[in-house]
């Protein structure tokens, strides 16, 4: 290995330990939501858990509102092929702390190191696929268009594809796992970070959990960063549904659906509340005062109208239940941190919200 | 005495002892609890708001399950000049500590602590809001 890089760490016992811990840490973070925090969060932390209600000085937005539809950095030359991979897939969300000494020029080196790491882990018997001989090929690529402002780092896409050894050399590689790091208007984080750090706070994965933990632990080891599952609170989900229901869609879109989980019951009970998209948009239009701006008060009024309507018909207070999933024609989001984006035009807007959530979880 | 909402039923007025303190409990996971508290506040006599009312926000340990904006609760408490306590009932230590705090406040409100009156809570509030 060339000098000037970090020490090449092979699959020693120590690395295995760290990988086991790292994988356990990534899984544990998902469990953490099932347990309450050991110590109470401070009031500042509690307020910060609701990022959308903060004031935004930039982009010419008033104190309590926020801009709704941002455009990608270079929208005019945006290649729809570049962003097509992000659509119509269920992405699991993680927040990532800044990467230390990440060099974009060395992507092919990193790809090689990562595939060697994965091969080594498989050899140690931590096989991700049992009984199937698979060669995992790693591809790292930079997506220059997937970012919001000039201050954002370009997105980084990691793809794991397999080719079965049994098949012929000319056979196609099958994509088994993909993950990408991105930052959409994440200036708040990148402003305060020292040199040598790359800020890509949002990490989205699609594929087997075992590959996610392998890739995650390699990144944690190599760039000294930290991954945590990103959960979405009911408050943030209600912001999302209010924003997305208000967007205009040309063709007939799918219904606006909210799924609630009823608390304190011996049997779990989920209530699914579906609204015609035009009705939802009409309701939002009467609530929203300034186009291009949304306030917490407007979101509250929108949700209260939906709750009141449901109560009138079914005598159930949905406001006492937990909102677990929202789904519109634009995108859908689940409180466990799983999103699916359906419309390329609103991809930057959705990513901006998610980046903000990721940043607030890191800080 | 525990009630799900105010006003208290008038049939038992003559059997009820004097009320020294009112604690409004808001569950951070339930928007309904906040609405309930807001409507119930209208039924409280104005003299209670001189230190004999307190807001207790429960469930703050689960930050990812919150349905209420904490700023809204703080603004409500400020509007009614009453302190807000945050706690997590699922953790035994915090539950016990919160109960002790409430008991202490109750003792002061009932006048059992000489030299300290409920009015002092109002002046203490200003300090706790500066973060």
Tab-separated table of C-alpha atoms in Angstrom:
chain	number	residue	atom	x	y	z
A	1	UNK	CA	0.000	0.000	0.000
A	2	UNK	CA	1.313	3.451	-0.835
A	3	UNK	CA	2.545	5.702	1.923
A	4	UNK	CA	0.580	8.801	2.781
A	5	UNK	CA	-2.631	6.884	3.288
A	6	UNK	CA	-3.961	5.534	6.544
A	7	UNK	CA	-2.484	2.242	7.702
A	8	UNK	CA	-3.912	-0.639	5.730
A	9	UNK	CA	-5.845	-2.671	8.187
A	10	UNK	CA	-6.385	-6.224	7.186
A	11	UNK	CA	-8.970	-8.507	8.649
A	12	UNK	CA	-7.260	-8.983	11.972
A	13	UNK	CA	-9.040	-9.999	15.084
A	14	UNK	CA	-9.186	-6.386	16.215
A	15	UNK	CA	-10.863	-5.282	13.007
A	16	UNK	CA	-13.395	-8.052	13.356
A	17	UNK	CA	-14.179	-6.895	16.862
A	18	UNK	CA	-14.701	-3.374	15.665
A	19	UNK	CA	-16.816	-4.504	12.775
A	20	UNK	CA	-18.937	-6.611	15.094
A	21	UNK	CA	-19.359	-3.678	17.414
A	22	UNK	CA	-20.028	-1.305	14.563
A	23	UNK	CA	-22.658	-3.594	13.089
A	24	UNK	CA	-24.166	-4.066	16.506
A	25	UNK	CA	-24.114	-0.313	17.026
A	26	UNK	CA	-25.940	0.290	13.784
A	27	UNK	CA	-28.548	-2.286	14.686
A	28	UNK	CA	-28.754	-1.091	18.243
A	29	UNK	CA	-29.632	2.391	17.205
A	30	UNK	CA	-32.749	0.973	15.660
A	31	UNK	CA	-33.588	-0.706	18.959
A	32	UNK	CA	-32.922	2.457	20.869
A	33	UNK	CA	-36.232	3.836	19.793
A	34	UNK	CA	-37.860	0.950	21.589
A	35	UNK	CA	-36.227	2.013	24.827
A	36	UNK	CA	-36.430	5.435	26.337
A	37	UNK	CA	-33.349	7.545	26.808
A	38	UNK	CA	-31.437	6.987	30.019
A	39	UNK	CA	-31.188	10.656	30.837
A	40	UNK	CA	-33.692	13.271	29.884
A	41	UNK	CA	-32.816	15.384	26.869
A	42	UNK	CA	-32.322	19.021	27.717
A	43	UNK	CA	-34.881	21.564	26.623
A	44	UNK	CA	-32.534	22.737	23.892
A	45	UNK	CA	-32.239	19.196	22.577
A	46	UNK	CA	-36.010	18.750	22.635
A	47	UNK	CA	-36.605	21.946	20.711
A	48	UNK	CA	-33.935	20.982	18.232
A	49	UNK	CA	-35.616	17.670	17.543
A	50	UNK	CA	-38.206	19.642	15.583
A	51	UNK	CA	-36.059	21.256	12.931
A	52	UNK	CA	-38.724	22.598	10.635
A	53	UNK	CA	-39.975	25.031	13.206
A	54	UNK	CA	-36.666	26.843	13.375
A	55	UNK	CA	-36.309	30.186	11.757
A	56	UNK	CA	-34.541	30.253	8.434
A	57	UNK	CA	-32.666	33.412	7.659
A	58	UNK	CA	-31.393	32.343	4.274
A	59	UNK	CA	-33.260	32.135	1.015
A	60	UNK	CA	-35.257	35.213	1.975
A	61	UNK	CA	-37.771	33.386	4.104
A	62	UNK	CA	-39.596	34.996	7.013
A	63	UNK	CA	-38.933	34.093	10.617
A	64	UNK	CA	-41.266	31.193	11.100
A	65	UNK	CA	-41.841	30.009	7.555
A	66	UNK	CA	-39.758	28.014	5.161
A	67	UNK	CA	-39.317	27.732	1.430
A	68	UNK	CA	-41.113	24.823	-0.138
A	69	UNK	CA	-39.732	23.861	-3.538
A	70	UNK	CA	-35.988	24.242	-3.966
A	71	UNK	CA	-34.318	23.344	-7.227
A	72	UNK	CA	-31.280	21.185	-7.750
A	73	UNK	CA	-27.971	22.998	-8.083
A	74	UNK	CA	-27.842	22.811	-11.845
A	75	UNK	CA	-31.400	22.023	-12.741
A	76	UNK	CA	-31.079	23.158	-16.329
A	77	UNK	CA	-28.498	20.577	-17.187
A	78	UNK	CA	-29.834	17.938	-14.809
A	79	UNK	CA	-29.722	14.555	-16.391
A	80	UNK	CA	-32.846	12.606	-15.421
A	81	UNK	CA	-30.854	9.412	-15.793
A	82	UNK	CA	-28.617	10.455	-12.934
A	83	UNK	CA	-31.447	10.821	-10.500
A	84	UNK	CA	-33.639	8.010	-11.828
A	85	UNK	CA	-31.994	5.466	-9.540
A	86	UNK	CA	-33.345	7.298	-6.498
A	87	UNK	CA	-36.980	7.042	-7.473
A	88	UNK	CA	-39.493	4.340	-6.641
A	89	UNK	CA	-37.250	2.488	-4.199
A	90	UNK	CA	-37.727	2.174	-0.464
A	91	UNK	CA	-34.649	3.805	1.097
A	92	UNK	CA	-33.630	3.246	4.692
A	93	UNK	CA	-32.286	6.428	6.256
A	94	UNK	CA	-29.201	6.996	8.349
A	95	UNK	CA	-27.487	10.120	9.568
A	96	UNK	CA	-23.720	10.300	9.093
A	97	UNK	CA	-21.210	12.508	10.859
A	98	UNK	CA	-18.682	14.289	8.605
A	99	UNK	CA	-16.129	12.074	6.883
A	100	UNK	CA	-12.502	12.690	7.743
A	101	UNK	CA	-9.990	12.941	4.894
A	102	UNK	CA	-12.272	11.737	2.170
A	103	UNK	CA	-10.726	12.416	-1.228
A	104	UNK	CA	-13.016	12.397	-4.215
A	105	UNK	CA	-10.113	11.718	-6.550
A	106	UNK	CA	-9.500	8.341	-4.933
A	107	UNK	CA	-12.875	6.754	-5.550
A	108	UNK	CA	-11.459	3.801	-7.467
A	109	UNK	CA	-8.993	3.113	-4.628
A	110	UNK	CA	-11.796	3.194	-2.107
A	111	UNK	CA	-13.852	0.829	-4.275
A	112	UNK	CA	-10.965	-1.604	-4.342
A	113	UNK	CA	-10.439	-1.416	-0.579
A	114	UNK	CA	-14.108	-1.880	0.103
A	115	UNK	CA	-14.422	-4.931	-2.125
A	116	UNK	CA	-11.318	-6.414	-0.489
A	117	UNK	CA	-12.893	-5.767	2.920
A	118	UNK	CA	-16.130	-7.448	1.900
A	119	UNK	CA	-14.323	-10.425	0.421
A	120	UNK	CA	-12.264	-10.773	3.590
A	121	UNK	CA	-15.321	-10.611	5.825
A	122	UNK	CA	-16.967	-13.285	3.719
A	123	UNK	CA	-13.903	-15.491	3.970
A	124	UNK	CA	-13.962	-15.240	7.728
A	125	UNK	CA	-17.243	-17.022	7.638
A	126	UNK	CA	-19.441	-13.972	8.036
A	127	UNK	CA	-20.989	-14.881	4.727
A	128	UNK	CA	-23.781	-12.653	3.679
A	129	UNK	CA	-25.248	-15.222	1.371
A	130	UNK	CA	-25.160	-18.792	2.566
A	131	UNK	CA	-24.264	-21.452	0.050
A	132	UNK	CA	-23.962	-19.188	-2.960
A	133	UNK	CA	-20.569	-18.341	-4.382
A	134	UNK	CA	-20.762	-14.669	-5.154
A	135	UNK	CA	-18.148	-12.166	-6.142
A	136	UNK	CA	-19.124	-8.760	-4.958
A	137	UNK	CA	-18.045	-5.903	-7.151
A	138	UNK	CA	-18.019	-2.435	-5.670
A	139	UNK	CA	-18.564	0.739	-7.661
A	140	UNK	CA	-18.235	4.207	-6.170
A	141	UNK	CA	-19.359	7.161	-8.174
A	142	UNK	CA	-19.828	10.851	-7.622
A	143	UNK	CA	-23.119	12.452	-8.599
A	144	UNK	CA	-22.350	16.081	-9.270
A	145	UNK	CA	-25.952	17.120	-9.763
A	146	UNK	CA	-27.383	15.702	-6.583
A	147	UNK	CA	-26.804	18.646	-4.318
A	148	UNK	CA	-28.585	21.803	-3.397
A	149	UNK	CA	-26.264	24.772	-3.192
A	150	UNK	CA	-22.675	25.275	-4.251
A	151	UNK	CA	-21.625	24.696	-0.663
A	152	UNK	CA	-23.003	21.171	-0.680
A	153	UNK	CA	-20.779	18.254	-1.481
A	154	UNK	CA	-21.785	16.214	-4.522
A	155	UNK	CA	-23.567	12.979	-3.664
A	156	UNK	CA	-21.615	9.738	-3.434
A	157	UNK	CA	-23.158	6.526	-4.732
A	158	UNK	CA	-21.981	3.085	-3.624
A	159	UNK	CA	-23.219	0.088	-5.566
A	160	UNK	CA	-22.599	-3.557	-4.804
A	161	UNK	CA	-23.220	-5.923	-7.672
A	162	UNK	CA	-22.696	-9.622	-7.851
A	163	UNK	CA	-21.702	-12.004	-10.502
A	164	UNK	CA	-22.090	-15.659	-9.812
A	165	UNK	CA	-18.861	-17.545	-10.382
A	166	UNK	CA	-20.741	-20.371	-11.967
A	167	UNK	CA	-22.076	-18.300	-14.838
A	168	UNK	CA	-20.105	-17.259	-17.895
A	169	UNK	CA	-17.802	-14.258	-17.981
A	170	UNK	CA	-20.134	-12.283	-20.170
A	171	UNK	CA	-23.122	-12.451	-17.886
A	172	UNK	CA	-24.601	-9.276	-16.493
A	173	UNK	CA	-23.785	-8.057	-13.024
A	174	UNK	CA	-26.759	-8.010	-10.752
A	175	UNK	CA	-27.154	-5.036	-8.465
A	176	UNK	CA	-27.593	-6.419	-4.945
A	177	UNK	CA	-27.225	-3.331	-2.802
A	178	UNK	CA	-26.987	0.389	-3.296
A	179	UNK	CA	-26.424	3.241	-0.934
A	180	UNK	CA	-25.750	6.898	-1.375
A	181	UNK	CA	-24.536	9.776	0.731
A	182	UNK	CA	-25.955	13.171	0.018
A	183	UNK	CA	-26.305	16.678	1.313
A	184	UNK	CA	-29.110	18.933	0.099
A	185	UNK	CA	-28.761	22.486	1.393
A	186	UNK	CA	-26.897	21.196	4.385
A	187	UNK	CA	-25.008	24.469	4.788
A	188	UNK	CA	-25.700	24.623	8.470
A	189	UNK	CA	-23.471	21.657	9.094
A	190	UNK	CA	-20.763	22.330	6.520
A	191	UNK	CA	-20.282	25.921	7.679
A	192	UNK	CA	-19.088	24.915	11.105
A	193	UNK	CA	-16.851	22.056	10.188
A	194	UNK	CA	-13.035	22.279	10.042
A	195	UNK	CA	-10.899	21.521	6.981
A	196	UNK	CA	-10.432	17.920	5.910
A	197	UNK	CA	-13.995	16.987	6.706
A	198	UNK	CA	-16.568	16.180	4.055
A	199	UNK	CA	-20.188	16.737	5.041
A	200	UNK	CA	-22.666	14.301	3.592
A	201	UNK	CA	-25.083	13.912	6.473
A	202	UNK	CA	-27.753	11.787	4.817
A	203	UNK	CA	-27.179	8.130	3.941
A	204	UNK	CA	-29.848	6.141	2.102
A	205	UNK	CA	-29.629	2.391	1.580
A	206	UNK	CA	-31.554	-0.167	-0.367
A	207	UNK	CA	-30.773	-3.839	-0.049
A	208	UNK	CA	-29.877	-6.439	2.537
A	209	UNK	CA	-29.133	-5.250	6.039
A	210	UNK	CA	-25.978	-7.356	6.155
A	211	UNK	CA	-24.447	-5.422	3.269
A	212	UNK	CA	-25.449	-2.160	4.899
A	213	UNK	CA	-23.572	-3.055	8.049
A	214	UNK	CA	-20.522	-4.189	6.038
A	215	UNK	CA	-20.353	-0.981	4.036
A	216	UNK	CA	-21.160	1.101	7.099
A	217	UNK	CA	-18.449	-0.460	9.202
A	218	UNK	CA	-15.870	0.027	6.443
A	219	UNK	CA	-16.747	3.717	6.195
A	220	UNK	CA	-16.696	4.057	9.965
A	221	UNK	CA	-13.274	2.470	10.098
A	222	UNK	CA	-11.798	4.393	7.164
A	223	UNK	CA	-13.235	7.859	7.653
A	224	UNK	CA	-13.902	7.900	11.388
A	225	UNK	CA	-17.555	8.733	10.985
A	226	UNK	CA	-20.627	7.497	12.828
A	227	UNK	CA	-23.859	6.098	11.403
A	228	UNK	CA	-27.194	6.218	13.180
A	229	UNK	CA	-30.612	5.136	12.045
A	230	UNK	CA	-32.723	8.190	11.325
A	231	UNK	CA	-36.208	7.924	12.759
A	232	UNK	CA	-38.937	10.382	11.821
A	233	UNK	CA	-41.194	11.651	14.586
A	234	UNK	CA	-44.963	12.021	14.084
A	235	UNK	CA	-44.518	15.782	14.207
A	236	UNK	CA	-42.104	15.698	11.279
A	237	UNK	CA	-44.326	13.240	9.411
A	238	UNK	CA	-47.222	15.675	9.705
A	239	UNK	CA	-45.020	18.416	8.238
A	240	UNK	CA	-44.188	16.124	5.347
A	241	UNK	CA	-47.761	15.192	4.573
A	242	UNK	CA	-48.874	18.835	4.728
A	243	UNK	CA	-46.090	19.921	2.390
A	244	UNK	CA	-46.446	17.055	-0.057
A	245	UNK	CA	-50.242	17.141	-0.196
A	246	UNK	CA	-50.000	20.744	-1.330
A	247	UNK	CA	-47.804	20.059	-4.335
A	248	UNK	CA	-49.347	20.136	-7.745
A	249	UNK	CA	-49.235	16.968	-9.801
A	250	UNK	CA	-50.202	16.822	-13.446
A	251	UNK	CA	-51.698	13.390	-13.679
A	252	UNK	CA	-54.117	11.802	-11.271
A	253	UNK	CA	-52.074	10.964	-8.236
A	254	UNK	CA	-52.556	8.306	-5.633
A	255	UNK	CA	-54.511	9.093	-2.472
A	256	UNK	CA	-52.995	10.901	0.468
A	257	UNK	CA	-52.813	8.217	3.120
A	258	UNK	CA	-51.992	8.463	6.806
A	259	UNK	CA	-51.476	5.382	8.919
A	260	UNK	CA	-51.939	5.626	12.679
A	261	UNK	CA	-51.050	3.147	15.349
A	262	UNK	CA	-53.402	3.079	18.324
A	263	UNK	CA	-51.586	3.113	21.660
A	264	UNK	CA	-52.199	1.098	24.795
A	265	UNK	CA	-54.075	-1.797	23.265
A	266	UNK	CA	-53.425	-5.489	23.883
A	267	UNK	CA	-53.701	-6.186	20.147
A	268	UNK	CA	-51.902	-3.790	17.826
A	269	UNK	CA	-54.370	-1.777	15.787
A	270	UNK	CA	-53.535	0.353	12.770
A	271	UNK	CA	-55.887	2.848	11.234
A	272	UNK	CA	-55.380	3.899	7.642
A	273	UNK	CA	-56.933	7.212	6.664
A	274	UNK	CA	-57.007	7.850	2.928
A	275	UNK	CA	-57.973	11.173	1.383
A	276	UNK	CA	-58.537	12.000	-2.237
A	277	UNK	CA	-55.473	13.975	-3.391
A	278	UNK	CA	-57.513	16.829	-4.828
A	279	UNK	CA	-59.446	17.217	-1.589
A	280	UNK	CA	-56.231	17.270	0.375
A	281	UNK	CA	-54.716	19.879	-1.917
A	282	UNK	CA	-57.882	21.980	-1.749
A	283	UNK	CA	-57.784	21.859	2.048
A	284	UNK	CA	-54.126	22.810	2.111
A	285	UNK	CA	-54.725	25.693	-0.277
A	286	UNK	CA	-57.311	27.191	2.059
A	287	UNK	CA	-54.931	26.835	4.999
A	288	UNK	CA	-51.705	28.105	3.476
A	289	UNK	CA	-51.524	31.877	3.517
A	290	UNK	CA	-48.314	32.651	1.676
A	291	UNK	CA	-47.419	30.447	-1.259
A	292	UNK	CA	-43.879	29.206	-0.905
A	293	UNK	CA	-43.937	29.393	2.887
A	294	UNK	CA	-45.217	27.009	5.530
A	295	UNK	CA	-45.536	27.635	9.253
A	296	UNK	CA	-46.090	25.219	12.124
A	297	UNK	CA	-49.478	26.856	12.728
A	298	UNK	CA	-50.635	26.039	9.207
A	299	UNK	CA	-49.542	22.418	9.536
A	300	UNK	CA	-51.446	22.218	12.846
A	301	UNK	CA	-54.611	23.604	11.269
A	302	UNK	CA	-54.343	21.176	8.354
A	303	UNK	CA	-53.931	18.171	10.641
A	304	UNK	CA	-56.679	19.384	12.993
A	305	UNK	CA	-59.093	19.553	10.070
A	306	UNK	CA	-58.269	15.969	9.134
A	307	UNK	CA	-58.624	14.799	12.742
A	308	UNK	CA	-61.920	16.650	13.181
A	309	UNK	CA	-63.340	15.146	10.015
A	310	UNK	CA	-62.405	11.652	11.139
A	311	UNK	CA	-63.826	12.239	14.606
A	312	UNK	CA	-67.111	13.462	13.210
A	313	UNK	CA	-67.559	10.233	11.290
A	314	UNK	CA	-65.996	7.630	13.556
A	315	UNK	CA	-65.839	9.241	17.007
A	316	UNK	CA	-62.153	8.347	17.283
A	317	UNK	CA	-59.546	10.919	18.289
A	318	UNK	CA	-56.701	10.320	15.870
A	319	UNK	CA	-54.751	13.066	17.618
A	320	UNK	CA	-54.245	10.650	20.502
A	321	UNK	CA	-52.771	7.989	18.221
A	322	UNK	CA	-49.283	7.805	16.802
A	323	UNK	CA	-48.817	8.756	13.174
A	324	UNK	CA	-46.515	6.100	11.762
A	325	UNK	CA	-46.651	6.462	8.000
A	326	UNK	CA	-47.641	9.091	5.470
A	327	UNK	CA	-47.968	8.508	1.785
A	328	UNK	CA	-48.743	10.900	-1.063
A	329	UNK	CA	-48.266	10.966	-4.815
A	330	UNK	CA	-44.913	12.702	-4.294
A	331	UNK	CA	-43.336	10.437	-1.712
A	332	UNK	CA	-44.054	8.280	1.298
A	333	UNK	CA	-42.331	8.169	4.660
A	334	UNK	CA	-42.424	5.757	7.601
A	335	UNK	CA	-41.497	6.671	11.158
A	336	UNK	CA	-38.796	3.975	11.250
A	337	UNK	CA	-36.867	6.054	8.740
A	338	UNK	CA	-37.900	4.560	5.422
A	339	UNK	CA	-38.833	6.794	2.500
A	340	UNK	CA	-39.832	6.247	-1.061
A	341	UNK	CA	-39.681	9.122	-3.542
A	342	UNK	CA	-41.908	8.881	-6.580
A	343	UNK	CA	-41.499	12.146	-8.418
A	344	UNK	CA	-38.225	13.476	-9.769
A	345	UNK	CA	-39.381	17.100	-9.767
A	346	UNK	CA	-39.744	17.105	-5.985
A	347	UNK	CA	-36.677	15.013	-5.237
A	348	UNK	CA	-34.614	18.012	-4.051
A	349	UNK	CA	-37.413	19.180	-1.767
A	350	UNK	CA	-37.735	15.793	-0.106
A	351	UNK	CA	-33.970	15.420	0.203
A	352	UNK	CA	-33.759	18.854	1.772
A	353	UNK	CA	-36.181	17.840	4.526
A	354	UNK	CA	-34.322	14.610	5.125
A	355	UNK	CA	-30.949	16.361	5.187
A	356	UNK	CA	-32.292	18.721	7.812
A	357	UNK	CA	-33.514	15.809	9.927
A	358	UNK	CA	-30.153	14.108	9.588
A	359	UNK	CA	-28.281	17.241	10.624
A	360	UNK	CA	-30.463	17.758	13.668
A	361	UNK	CA	-29.803	14.175	14.730
A	362	UNK	CA	-26.053	14.651	14.390
A	363	UNK	CA	-25.892	17.837	16.419
B	1	UNK	CA	-57.567	13.704	42.817
B	2	UNK	CA	-57.271	12.662	39.154
B	3	UNK	CA	-59.523	13.892	36.370
B	4	UNK	CA	-59.429	13.420	32.606
B	5	UNK	CA	-60.713	16.883	31.891
B	6	UNK	CA	-62.268	19.937	33.463
B	7	UNK	CA	-64.720	21.038	34.685
B	8	UNK	CA	-65.079	18.585	37.516
B	9	UNK	CA	-68.593	17.190	37.846
B	10	UNK	CA	-70.610	19.467	40.071
B	11	UNK	CA	-72.530	16.677	41.872
B	12	UNK	CA	-69.616	15.988	44.194
B	13	UNK	CA	-68.666	19.605	44.895
B	14	UNK	CA	-69.650	19.447	48.546
B	15	UNK	CA	-67.614	16.288	49.139
B	16	UNK	CA	-64.449	17.581	47.556
B	17	UNK	CA	-61.667	18.953	49.793
B	18	UNK	CA	-59.952	22.261	49.057
B	19	UNK	CA	-57.816	22.199	45.921
B	20	UNK	CA	-54.317	23.588	46.492
B	21	UNK	CA	-52.620	22.860	43.203
B	22	UNK	CA	-53.589	21.833	39.689
B	23	UNK	CA	-51.129	19.873	37.558
B	24	UNK	CA	-51.958	19.614	33.881
B	25	UNK	CA	-50.397	16.552	32.309
B	26	UNK	CA	-49.481	16.671	28.648
B	27	UNK	CA	-48.240	13.556	26.890
B	28	UNK	CA	-45.710	14.528	24.259
B	29	UNK	CA	-46.902	11.643	22.106
B	30	UNK	CA	-50.505	12.785	22.034
B	31	UNK	CA	-51.703	15.995	20.445
B	32	UNK	CA	-55.086	15.215	21.918
B	33	UNK	CA	-53.740	15.656	25.446
B	34	UNK	CA	-52.544	19.175	24.601
B	35	UNK	CA	-55.915	20.106	23.130
B	36	UNK	CA	-57.652	18.668	26.174
B	37	UNK	CA	-55.477	20.723	28.511
B	38	UNK	CA	-56.077	23.875	26.501
B	39	UNK	CA	-59.842	23.524	26.745
B	40	UNK	CA	-59.695	22.577	30.416
B	41	UNK	CA	-57.644	25.670	31.274
B	42	UNK	CA	-60.685	27.811	30.641
B	43	UNK	CA	-62.414	26.248	33.633
B	44	UNK	CA	-59.740	27.154	36.151
B	45	UNK	CA	-60.318	30.161	38.346
B	46	UNK	CA	-57.855	32.985	37.694
B	47	UNK	CA	-56.537	32.978	41.248
B	48	UNK	CA	-54.970	29.573	40.687
B	49	UNK	CA	-52.566	31.031	38.157
B	50	UNK	CA	-50.583	32.726	40.902
B	51	UNK	CA	-48.310	29.752	41.304
B	52	UNK	CA	-50.860	27.009	41.950
B	53	UNK	CA	-50.906	25.656	38.416
B	54	UNK	CA	-48.145	23.572	36.885
B	55	UNK	CA	-47.742	21.838	33.526
B	56	UNK	CA	-46.193	18.394	33.486
B	57	UNK	CA	-44.965	17.122	30.108
B	58	UNK	CA	-44.489	13.356	30.103
B	59	UNK	CA	-42.873	10.973	27.675
B	60	UNK	CA	-39.902	13.182	26.786
B	61	UNK	CA	-37.508	10.243	26.841
B	62	UNK	CA	-38.792	9.120	23.458
B	63	UNK	CA	-37.779	12.069	21.311
B	64	UNK	CA	-38.631	10.207	18.124
B	65	UNK	CA	-42.252	9.723	19.101
B	66	UNK	CA	-43.195	13.309	19.814
B	67	UNK	CA	-46.301	14.722	18.218
B	68	UNK	CA	-46.213	18.060	19.988
B	69	UNK	CA	-43.869	20.946	19.488
B	70	UNK	CA	-42.190	21.761	22.811
B	71	UNK	CA	-42.185	25.448	21.923
B	72	UNK	CA	-45.968	25.356	21.835
B	73	UNK	CA	-46.087	23.973	25.374
B	74	UNK	CA	-43.585	26.538	26.623
B	75	UNK	CA	-45.582	29.345	25.037
B	76	UNK	CA	-48.732	28.031	26.669
B	77	UNK	CA	-47.028	27.932	30.049
B	78	UNK	CA	-45.722	31.453	29.562
B	79	UNK	CA	-49.160	32.692	28.613
B	80	UNK	CA	-50.558	31.263	31.851
B	81	UNK	CA	-47.588	32.295	33.988
B	82	UNK	CA	-47.005	28.777	35.227
B	83	UNK	CA	-43.945	26.540	35.339
B	84	UNK	CA	-43.426	23.526	33.071
B	85	UNK	CA	-41.811	20.321	34.227
B	86	UNK	CA	-40.521	17.731	31.774
B	87	UNK	CA	-40.345	14.115	32.834
B	88	UNK	CA	-40.374	10.541	31.633
B	89	UNK	CA	-42.706	8.315	33.600
B	90	UNK	CA	-41.205	5.110	32.280
B	91	UNK	CA	-37.910	5.683	34.071
B	92	UNK	CA	-38.262	4.914	37.746
B	93	UNK	CA	-35.619	7.357	38.970
B	94	UNK	CA	-37.069	10.292	37.116
B	95	UNK	CA	-40.591	9.309	38.083
B	96	UNK	CA	-39.647	9.351	41.755
B	97	UNK	CA	-37.748	12.627	41.450
B	98	UNK	CA	-40.649	14.313	39.664
B	99	UNK	CA	-43.087	13.073	42.275
B	100	UNK	CA	-40.905	14.553	44.994
B	101	UNK	CA	-40.751	17.885	43.205
B	102	UNK	CA	-44.510	17.980	42.795
B	103	UNK	CA	-45.002	17.069	46.424
B	104	UNK	CA	-42.698	19.876	47.486
B	105	UNK	CA	-44.588	22.318	45.286
B	106	UNK	CA	-47.854	21.093	46.757
B	107	UNK	CA	-46.607	21.630	50.272
B	108	UNK	CA	-45.744	25.206	49.399
B	109	UNK	CA	-49.065	25.791	47.665
B	110	UNK	CA	-50.942	24.438	50.668
B	111	UNK	CA	-49.075	26.796	52.897
B	112	UNK	CA	-47.289	24.113	54.920
B	113	UNK	CA	-43.857	25.639	54.424
B	114	UNK	CA	-43.515	28.787	56.485
B	115	UNK	CA	-41.946	31.744	54.722
B	116	UNK	CA	-42.434	30.460	51.168
B	117	UNK	CA	-45.602	31.123	49.210
B	118	UNK	CA	-46.793	29.868	45.832
B	119	UNK	CA	-46.160	33.335	44.372
B	120	UNK	CA	-42.433	32.640	44.386
B	121	UNK	CA	-42.855	30.062	41.611
B	122	UNK	CA	-43.768	32.818	39.200
B	123	UNK	CA	-40.499	34.646	39.810
B	124	UNK	CA	-38.488	31.419	39.559
B	125	UNK	CA	-39.869	30.720	36.101
B	126	UNK	CA	-37.989	33.503	34.406
B	127	UNK	CA	-34.649	31.820	35.189
B	128	UNK	CA	-35.562	28.343	33.992
B	129	UNK	CA	-36.563	29.575	30.535
B	130	UNK	CA	-33.174	31.079	29.780
B	131	UNK	CA	-31.338	28.247	28.039
